[in-house]
Amino acid sequence: MASKRVLLIAGEFAEDYEAMVPFQALQGYGVAVDAVCPGRKAGDFCVTATEQMAGHQTYSETRGHNFTLNATFDEVEGSNYDALVLPGGRAPEYLTQNVRVVELVREFSTSGKPIATYCHSQVLLAAANALKNRQITAYAPVGPTLIAAGANWVEPQSLESFVVDGNIISSVCYLAHAQSIHHLVKAMGGTITATAKRILLLCGDYMEDYEVMVPFEALRALGCHVDAVCPKKKSGDTCPTAIHDFEGYQHFIEKPGHDFVLNATFGDVDASGYDALVIPGGRAAEYLALNETIISWVKHFVESNKPIAAISYGQQILVAANVLKGRKVTAYPAMKLNMVLAGATWIEPNPITLCITDGNLITGASWLSHPHFISHLMALLGISVSF
């Protein structure tokens, strides 16, 4: 049983990353997270919004993943939880009208339990009368509302800005996830051990949106140094991502995701300087598998017995590197033929959340596997979170 429990209050058009990244990262650390939405029960979903700066005067928005709730709002008792997470996006503006949501926020505030807020969700603290004389930041246009609520407004210096004031951790947007999640774990009494590992994250155009951002931020929140690289691109360049979601068809659908910003240059990489390799899925993997440098990196990690973690379609790169013979492997179901022809021992991804470890090799079936994927990688790296 998880030693800590977190409540996450979502709503229609909550920002996609701001719901899923803390939801899966915290579970990966062994924290139980209940995601709820007013009027919804466990198994229902909320439509999310993919929001990002795209060269205009404000952010752009497209439809994101369908975020599946795992608890029922009407059954929630705030006293059963150790912390509260409030994703941003457009959901908070209408959640301020829900009396029970505001009561829950006020309950966490008055009890002094940690509250992590993002982007626009700080308005829920305003609605709960919880901001008087508190230092707070948020997405800049939210500032006037928070000032009117009595907050000591901290002007954001960048989209990665965050502020910690007592039990409130406020962030400008999802780009502060690594810091905010780290502080949330600490605020719940968590101790993170064996940090400072160096991780190489393979990226490419149209990799799956969650499958790059969730491990990127979850590992950085633990204190790991993560270098995200893509062939023919340098630090500061972007890769478009793809949202792969399940909407009742025989195969997943694809929608445009966030643009993921690389933080390292492909040509500068020395694979021997890293402790683990992470390979997201999506459509990028099929062309990254043709890159000879990437194949050499994979072989280095295999020969050095360093952890390799691949998810969904990312296993195609392992096939190309000819490193799967006799290894137990899972992947997205459509990848079965590829894995079998590569000599792997295929493990059916049933359930689709499946993640397995065989020696230094971790394979996950889909982004739904992330909590297990993160915890398995932590185990191989010797990283732990204890409360």
Short mmCIF file of C-alpha atoms in Angstrom, two decimals:
data_model
loop_
_atom_site.label_atom_id
_atom_site.label_comp_id
_atom_site.label_asym_id
_atom_site.label_seq_id
_atom_site.Cartn_x
_atom_site.Cartn_y
_atom_site.Cartn_z
CA MET A 1 0.00 0.00 0.00
CA ALA A 2 1.29 3.45 -0.89
CA SER A 3 2.41 5.45 2.14
CA LYS A 4 1.11 8.77 0.78
CA ARG A 5 -2.07 9.75 -1.05
CA VAL A 6 -2.55 12.72 -3.34
CA LEU A 7 -5.78 14.18 -4.69
CA LEU A 8 -5.74 15.61 -8.21
CA ILE A 9 -8.78 17.66 -9.25
CA ALA A 10 -9.22 17.76 -13.02
CA GLY A 11 -11.86 19.19 -15.31
CA GLU A 12 -12.71 19.44 -18.98
CA PHE A 13 -9.88 21.15 -20.86
CA ALA A 14 -7.38 20.96 -18.05
CA GLU A 15 -3.91 21.30 -19.58
CA ASP A 16 -2.83 17.86 -20.80
CA TYR A 17 0.69 17.74 -19.32
CA GLU A 18 -0.41 19.42 -16.10
CA ALA A 19 -2.81 16.57 -15.41
CA MET A 20 -0.84 13.55 -16.59
CA VAL A 21 2.77 14.33 -15.66
CA PRO A 22 2.21 14.65 -11.87
CA PHE A 23 -0.41 11.89 -11.99
CA GLN A 24 1.99 9.31 -13.45
CA ALA A 25 5.26 10.59 -11.97
CA LEU A 26 3.96 10.44 -8.40
CA GLN A 27 2.55 6.96 -8.94
CA GLY A 28 5.94 5.92 -10.28
CA TYR A 29 7.44 7.00 -6.94
CA GLY A 30 4.96 4.83 -5.04
CA VAL A 31 2.43 7.56 -4.19
CA ALA A 32 -1.29 6.79 -4.62
CA VAL A 33 -2.98 9.47 -6.75
CA ASP A 34 -6.74 9.82 -7.07
CA ALA A 35 -7.80 11.86 -10.11
CA VAL A 36 -11.33 13.21 -9.90
CA CYS A 37 -13.66 15.64 -11.66
CA PRO A 38 -17.00 17.05 -10.48
CA GLY A 39 -19.94 15.10 -11.85
CA ARG A 40 -17.72 12.19 -12.95
CA LYS A 41 -16.91 8.79 -11.53
CA ALA A 42 -13.95 6.43 -11.77
CA GLY A 43 -13.54 5.22 -15.36
CA ASP A 44 -14.95 8.39 -16.92
CA PHE A 45 -12.60 10.73 -18.72
CA CYS A 46 -11.99 14.44 -19.09
CA VAL A 47 -10.98 15.96 -22.41
CA THR A 48 -7.69 17.82 -21.98
CA ALA A 49 -6.14 20.76 -23.80
CA THR A 50 -2.67 20.94 -25.34
CA GLU A 51 -1.52 24.50 -24.70
CA GLN A 52 1.78 26.06 -25.75
CA MET A 53 3.36 29.25 -26.96
CA ALA A 54 3.38 29.20 -30.76
CA GLY A 55 4.62 32.65 -31.68
CA HIS A 56 1.39 34.48 -30.93
CA GLN A 57 0.57 36.96 -28.17
CA THR A 58 -0.92 34.19 -26.05
CA TYR A 59 -0.85 30.41 -26.05
CA SER A 60 -2.43 28.21 -28.68
CA GLU A 61 -4.76 25.35 -27.81
CA THR A 62 -5.67 22.05 -29.44
CA ARG A 63 -7.45 19.02 -28.05
CA GLY A 64 -5.23 16.74 -25.98
CA HIS A 65 -5.47 13.19 -24.64
CA ASN A 66 -8.56 11.87 -22.92
CA PHE A 67 -7.59 11.79 -19.24
CA THR A 68 -9.18 8.81 -17.51
CA LEU A 69 -10.25 9.37 -13.91
CA ASN A 70 -9.50 6.67 -11.35
CA ALA A 71 -11.73 7.86 -8.51
CA THR A 72 -15.22 9.28 -8.01
CA PHE A 73 -15.55 12.93 -7.04
CA ASP A 74 -18.58 12.47 -4.78
CA GLU A 75 -16.69 9.93 -2.67
CA VAL A 76 -13.72 12.19 -1.92
CA GLU A 77 -12.89 13.16 1.67
CA GLY A 78 -10.04 15.65 1.91
CA SER A 79 -8.88 14.23 5.23
CA ASN A 80 -7.83 11.02 3.45
CA TYR A 81 -5.12 12.78 1.42
CA ASP A 82 -1.67 14.18 2.12
CA ALA A 83 -1.46 16.69 -0.75
CA LEU A 84 -3.48 18.34 -3.52
CA VAL A 85 -2.55 18.85 -7.19
CA LEU A 86 -4.46 21.39 -9.29
CA PRO A 87 -3.74 21.27 -13.05
CA GLY A 88 -4.18 24.46 -15.03
CA GLY A 89 -5.65 25.03 -18.45
CA ARG A 90 -9.18 26.31 -18.89
CA ALA A 91 -10.80 23.92 -16.39
CA PRO A 92 -10.05 25.99 -13.24
CA GLU A 93 -12.13 28.97 -14.36
CA TYR A 94 -15.32 26.94 -14.22
CA LEU A 95 -14.22 24.79 -11.27
CA THR A 96 -14.21 28.00 -9.20
CA GLN A 97 -18.02 27.86 -9.47
CA ASN A 98 -18.21 24.41 -7.85
CA VAL A 99 -18.85 24.75 -4.12
CA ARG A 100 -17.40 21.34 -3.23
CA VAL A 101 -14.18 21.96 -5.18
CA VAL A 102 -13.67 25.27 -3.41
CA GLU A 103 -14.39 23.61 -0.04
CA LEU A 104 -11.74 20.97 -0.73
CA VAL A 105 -9.16 23.56 -1.72
CA ARG A 106 -9.92 25.55 1.42
CA GLU A 107 -9.63 22.40 3.55
CA PHE A 108 -6.13 21.65 2.22
CA SER A 109 -5.13 25.27 2.68
CA THR A 110 -6.28 25.61 6.28
CA SER A 111 -4.78 22.22 7.24
CA GLY A 112 -1.39 23.25 5.85
CA LYS A 113 -1.18 20.26 3.53
CA PRO A 114 0.92 20.76 0.36
CA ILE A 115 -0.86 22.19 -2.67
CA ALA A 116 0.75 22.22 -6.13
CA THR A 117 -0.85 24.63 -8.58
CA TYR A 118 -0.11 25.30 -12.25
CA CYS A 119 -0.81 27.96 -14.83
CA HIS A 120 -4.42 29.13 -14.23
CA SER A 121 -5.36 26.86 -11.31
CA GLN A 122 -4.20 29.44 -8.77
CA VAL A 123 -7.65 31.02 -9.24
CA LEU A 124 -9.00 28.11 -7.18
CA LEU A 125 -6.90 29.31 -4.25
CA ALA A 126 -8.36 32.77 -4.80
CA ALA A 127 -11.88 31.33 -4.75
CA ALA A 128 -11.04 29.54 -1.50
CA ASN A 129 -9.80 32.79 0.08
CA ALA A 130 -6.41 31.14 0.60
CA LEU A 131 -4.04 33.74 -0.88
CA LYS A 132 -3.97 36.66 1.52
CA ASN A 133 -0.34 37.73 2.00
CA ARG A 134 0.94 34.57 0.28
CA GLN A 135 3.66 34.78 -2.34
CA ILE A 136 2.32 33.32 -5.57
CA THR A 137 3.13 33.11 -9.25
CA ALA A 138 1.11 31.85 -12.20
CA TYR A 139 0.68 32.35 -15.92
CA ALA A 140 1.10 36.14 -16.14
CA PRO A 141 -2.47 37.13 -17.18
CA VAL A 142 -3.78 35.47 -14.00
CA GLY A 143 -1.81 37.97 -11.89
CA PRO A 144 -4.46 40.70 -11.53
CA THR A 145 -7.00 38.21 -10.17
CA LEU A 146 -4.54 36.87 -7.62
CA ILE A 147 -3.54 40.38 -6.55
CA ALA A 148 -7.21 41.22 -6.06
CA ALA A 149 -7.45 38.13 -3.83
CA GLY A 150 -4.73 39.53 -1.57
CA ALA A 151 -1.73 37.60 -2.87
CA ASN A 152 1.81 38.95 -2.97
CA TRP A 153 2.27 38.55 -6.70
CA VAL A 154 5.65 37.29 -7.94
CA GLU A 155 6.16 38.28 -11.56
CA PRO A 156 7.29 35.21 -13.55
CA GLN A 157 10.76 35.58 -15.03
CA SER A 158 10.17 32.70 -17.45
CA LEU A 159 7.69 29.95 -18.18
CA GLU A 160 9.78 27.71 -15.89
CA SER A 161 9.30 29.98 -12.87
CA PHE A 162 7.82 28.61 -9.66
CA VAL A 163 7.42 29.86 -6.09
CA VAL A 164 7.25 27.96 -2.81
CA ASP A 165 5.53 29.74 0.08
CA GLY A 166 4.81 27.43 2.97
CA ASN A 167 2.49 24.69 1.79
CA ILE A 168 1.75 26.31 -1.60
CA ILE A 169 3.86 25.47 -4.65
CA SER A 170 2.81 27.67 -7.55
CA SER A 171 4.15 27.28 -11.09
CA VAL A 172 3.76 29.33 -14.25
CA CYS A 173 3.09 26.23 -16.35
CA TYR A 174 4.11 22.62 -16.98
CA LEU A 175 7.67 23.66 -17.80
CA ALA A 176 8.24 23.87 -14.03
CA HIS A 177 7.11 20.29 -13.40
CA ALA A 178 10.51 18.89 -12.42
CA GLN A 179 10.98 21.50 -9.70
CA SER A 180 7.38 21.55 -8.49
CA ILE A 181 7.06 17.75 -8.27
CA HIS A 182 10.41 17.57 -6.46
CA HIS A 183 9.21 20.14 -3.91
CA LEU A 184 5.86 18.37 -3.55
CA VAL A 185 7.59 15.09 -2.69
CA LYS A 186 9.77 16.90 -0.15
CA ALA A 187 6.74 18.71 1.30
CA MET A 188 5.08 15.33 1.94
CA GLY A 189 8.16 14.25 3.89
CA GLY A 190 9.78 12.33 1.06
CA THR A 191 13.47 11.46 0.89
CA ILE A 192 15.04 10.85 -2.52
CA THR A 193 18.22 8.75 -2.57
CA ALA A 194 20.88 7.93 -5.22
CA THR A 195 20.13 10.91 -7.42
CA ALA A 196 22.39 12.64 -9.97
CA LYS A 197 22.16 9.84 -12.53
CA ARG A 198 22.71 10.84 -16.16
CA ILE A 199 19.99 9.74 -18.59
CA LEU A 200 20.02 9.86 -22.40
CA LEU A 201 16.55 10.36 -23.90
CA LEU A 202 16.15 9.59 -27.62
CA CYS A 203 13.77 11.97 -29.38
CA GLY A 204 12.43 12.36 -32.89
CA ASP A 205 9.67 14.10 -34.78
CA TYR A 206 6.26 12.67 -33.90
CA MET A 207 7.32 10.68 -30.87
CA GLU A 208 4.35 10.17 -28.55
CA ASP A 209 3.70 13.27 -26.45
CA TYR A 210 3.33 11.65 -23.01
CA GLU A 211 6.06 9.09 -23.71
CA VAL A 212 8.70 11.79 -23.92
CA MET A 213 7.49 14.34 -21.36
CA VAL A 214 6.47 12.04 -18.49
CA PRO A 215 9.85 10.26 -18.14
CA PHE A 216 11.72 13.50 -18.90
CA GLU A 217 10.09 15.36 -16.01
CA ALA A 218 9.65 12.40 -13.65
CA LEU A 219 13.39 11.63 -13.79
CA ARG A 220 14.46 15.27 -13.51
CA ALA A 221 12.21 15.66 -10.46
CA LEU A 222 14.27 12.92 -8.83
CA GLY A 223 17.46 14.90 -9.41
CA CYS A 224 18.58 13.06 -12.55
CA HIS A 225 20.29 14.92 -15.38
CA VAL A 226 18.33 14.10 -18.56
CA ASP A 227 19.68 14.98 -22.00
CA ALA A 228 16.98 14.92 -24.69
CA VAL A 229 18.50 14.68 -28.17
CA CYS A 230 17.38 14.20 -31.78
CA PRO A 231 19.42 13.52 -34.93
CA LYS A 232 20.28 16.65 -36.93
CA LYS A 233 19.04 18.91 -34.13
CA LYS A 234 20.70 20.90 -31.38
CA SER A 235 19.83 22.12 -27.91
CA GLY A 236 16.90 24.57 -28.09
CA ASP A 237 15.42 23.03 -31.24
CA THR A 238 12.00 21.40 -31.04
CA CYS A 239 10.42 18.11 -32.07
CA PRO A 240 6.70 18.00 -32.86
CA THR A 241 4.99 15.23 -30.91
CA ALA A 242 1.97 13.05 -31.60
CA ILE A 243 -0.90 12.29 -29.24
CA HIS A 244 -1.85 8.63 -29.55
CA ASP A 245 -5.16 7.97 -27.86
CA PHE A 246 -7.83 5.33 -27.64
CA GLU A 247 -11.33 6.31 -28.77
CA GLY A 248 -13.03 3.03 -29.62
CA TYR A 249 -11.42 2.26 -32.97
CA GLN A 250 -9.37 -0.82 -33.83
CA HIS A 251 -6.20 1.26 -33.59
CA PHE A 252 -5.25 4.42 -31.72
CA ILE A 253 -5.98 7.81 -33.23
CA GLU A 254 -3.36 10.53 -33.69
CA LYS A 255 -3.67 14.21 -32.81
CA PRO A 256 -1.01 16.95 -32.76
CA GLY A 257 0.80 17.21 -29.43
CA HIS A 258 3.10 19.72 -27.81
CA ASP A 259 6.36 20.81 -29.40
CA PHE A 260 9.06 19.27 -27.21
CA VAL A 261 12.16 21.41 -26.64
CA LEU A 262 15.46 19.54 -26.79
CA ASN A 263 18.00 20.41 -24.11
CA ALA A 264 21.14 18.85 -25.62
CA THR A 265 22.82 18.53 -29.02
CA PHE A 266 22.85 15.15 -30.77
CA GLY A 267 26.37 15.58 -32.14
CA ASP A 268 27.79 16.27 -28.65
CA VAL A 269 26.66 12.97 -27.13
CA ASP A 270 29.17 10.46 -25.74
CA ALA A 271 27.06 7.45 -24.78
CA SER A 272 29.68 6.29 -22.28
CA GLY A 273 28.84 9.31 -20.12
CA TYR A 274 25.28 8.15 -19.34
CA ASP A 275 23.83 5.71 -16.83
CA ALA A 276 20.67 4.76 -18.76
CA LEU A 277 18.94 5.08 -22.12
CA VAL A 278 15.23 5.92 -22.48
CA ILE A 279 13.43 5.38 -25.80
CA PRO A 280 9.91 6.86 -26.23
CA GLY A 281 7.44 5.42 -28.70
CA GLY A 282 5.29 7.08 -31.30
CA ARG A 283 6.14 7.31 -34.99
CA ALA A 284 9.66 8.63 -34.46
CA ALA A 285 11.07 5.23 -33.57
CA GLU A 286 10.61 3.77 -37.05
CA TYR A 287 12.96 6.30 -38.64
CA LEU A 288 15.32 6.62 -35.67
CA ALA A 289 15.93 2.89 -36.09
CA LEU A 290 17.71 3.70 -39.36
CA ASN A 291 20.27 5.95 -37.69
CA GLU A 292 23.63 4.22 -37.33
CA THR A 293 24.76 6.43 -34.44
CA ILE A 294 21.66 5.56 -32.43
CA ILE A 295 22.18 1.86 -33.14
CA SER A 296 25.75 2.14 -31.87
CA TRP A 297 24.50 3.81 -28.70
CA VAL A 298 22.00 1.01 -28.07
CA LYS A 299 24.72 -1.61 -28.52
CA HIS A 300 26.95 0.29 -26.10
CA PHE A 301 24.27 0.24 -23.39
CA VAL A 302 23.63 -3.47 -23.96
CA GLU A 303 27.31 -4.39 -23.89
CA SER A 304 27.87 -2.23 -20.80
CA ASN A 305 24.82 -3.77 -19.09
CA LYS A 306 23.41 -0.30 -18.43
CA PRO A 307 19.61 0.12 -18.21
CA ILE A 308 17.63 0.58 -21.41
CA ALA A 309 13.95 1.53 -21.07
CA ALA A 310 11.79 1.46 -24.21
CA ILE A 311 8.05 1.94 -24.46
CA SER A 312 5.28 1.26 -26.98
CA TYR A 313 6.87 1.56 -30.45
CA GLY A 314 10.32 2.49 -29.15
CA GLN A 315 11.23 -1.20 -29.16
CA GLN A 316 11.61 -0.95 -32.96
CA ILE A 317 15.03 0.61 -32.32
CA LEU A 318 16.03 -2.42 -30.25
CA VAL A 319 14.97 -4.67 -33.14
CA ALA A 320 17.19 -2.72 -35.54
CA ALA A 321 20.12 -3.03 -33.12
CA ASN A 322 19.64 -6.83 -33.02
CA VAL A 323 19.76 -6.97 -29.23
CA LEU A 324 16.50 -8.78 -28.41
CA LYS A 325 17.30 -12.43 -29.07
CA GLY A 326 16.16 -14.47 -26.10
CA ARG A 327 15.02 -11.41 -24.13
CA LYS A 328 11.55 -11.14 -22.58
CA VAL A 329 9.86 -8.15 -24.20
CA THR A 330 6.49 -6.44 -24.35
CA ALA A 331 5.37 -3.52 -26.50
CA TYR A 332 2.26 -2.06 -28.08
CA PRO A 333 0.28 -5.08 -29.41
CA ALA A 334 0.88 -4.15 -33.08
CA MET A 335 4.62 -4.63 -32.47
CA LYS A 336 4.33 -8.37 -31.76
CA LEU A 337 5.55 -9.49 -35.20
CA ASN A 338 8.59 -7.22 -35.03
CA MET A 339 9.54 -8.56 -31.62
CA VAL A 340 9.06 -12.22 -32.52
CA LEU A 341 11.06 -11.91 -35.76
CA ALA A 342 13.85 -10.29 -33.74
CA GLY A 343 14.08 -13.42 -31.60
CA ALA A 344 12.50 -11.95 -28.48
CA THR A 345 10.31 -13.89 -26.09
CA TRP A 346 7.05 -12.02 -26.56
CA ILE A 347 4.98 -11.17 -23.47
CA GLU A 348 1.41 -10.24 -24.35
CA PRO A 349 0.62 -6.67 -23.17
CA ASN A 350 -2.36 -7.76 -21.13
CA PRO A 351 -3.18 -5.43 -19.50
CA ILE A 352 -2.02 -2.55 -21.70
CA THR A 353 -0.39 -1.07 -18.58
CA LEU A 354 2.13 -3.93 -18.57
CA CYS A 355 5.82 -3.21 -18.03
CA ILE A 356 8.48 -5.89 -17.59
CA THR A 357 12.17 -6.01 -16.72
CA ASP A 358 14.56 -8.61 -18.12
CA GLY A 359 18.06 -7.96 -16.83
CA ASN A 360 19.01 -4.42 -17.85
CA LEU A 361 16.09 -4.16 -20.30
CA ILE A 362 12.77 -2.51 -19.41
CA THR A 363 9.91 -2.57 -21.91
CA GLY A 364 6.46 -1.02 -21.54
CA ALA A 365 3.32 -1.55 -23.59
CA SER A 366 2.08 2.05 -23.82
CA TRP A 367 2.05 5.39 -22.02
CA LEU A 368 -0.48 3.79 -19.68
CA SER A 369 2.51 1.78 -18.39
CA HIS A 370 4.37 4.87 -17.18
CA PRO A 371 4.03 4.43 -13.41
CA HIS A 372 5.54 0.93 -13.65
CA PHE A 373 8.02 2.08 -16.31
CA ILE A 374 9.33 4.82 -14.00
CA SER A 375 9.48 2.59 -10.92
CA HIS A 376 11.29 -0.19 -12.82
CA LEU A 377 13.88 2.28 -14.11
CA MET A 378 14.33 3.73 -10.63
CA ALA A 379 15.01 0.23 -9.32
CA LEU A 380 17.70 -0.48 -11.93
CA LEU A 381 19.32 2.91 -11.26
CA GLY A 382 19.20 2.42 -7.49
CA ILE A 383 16.97 5.48 -6.97
CA SER A 384 14.37 5.37 -4.21
CA VAL A 385 11.73 7.65 -2.75
CA SER A 386 10.77 6.95 0.86
CA PHE A 387 8.33 8.63 3.23
#
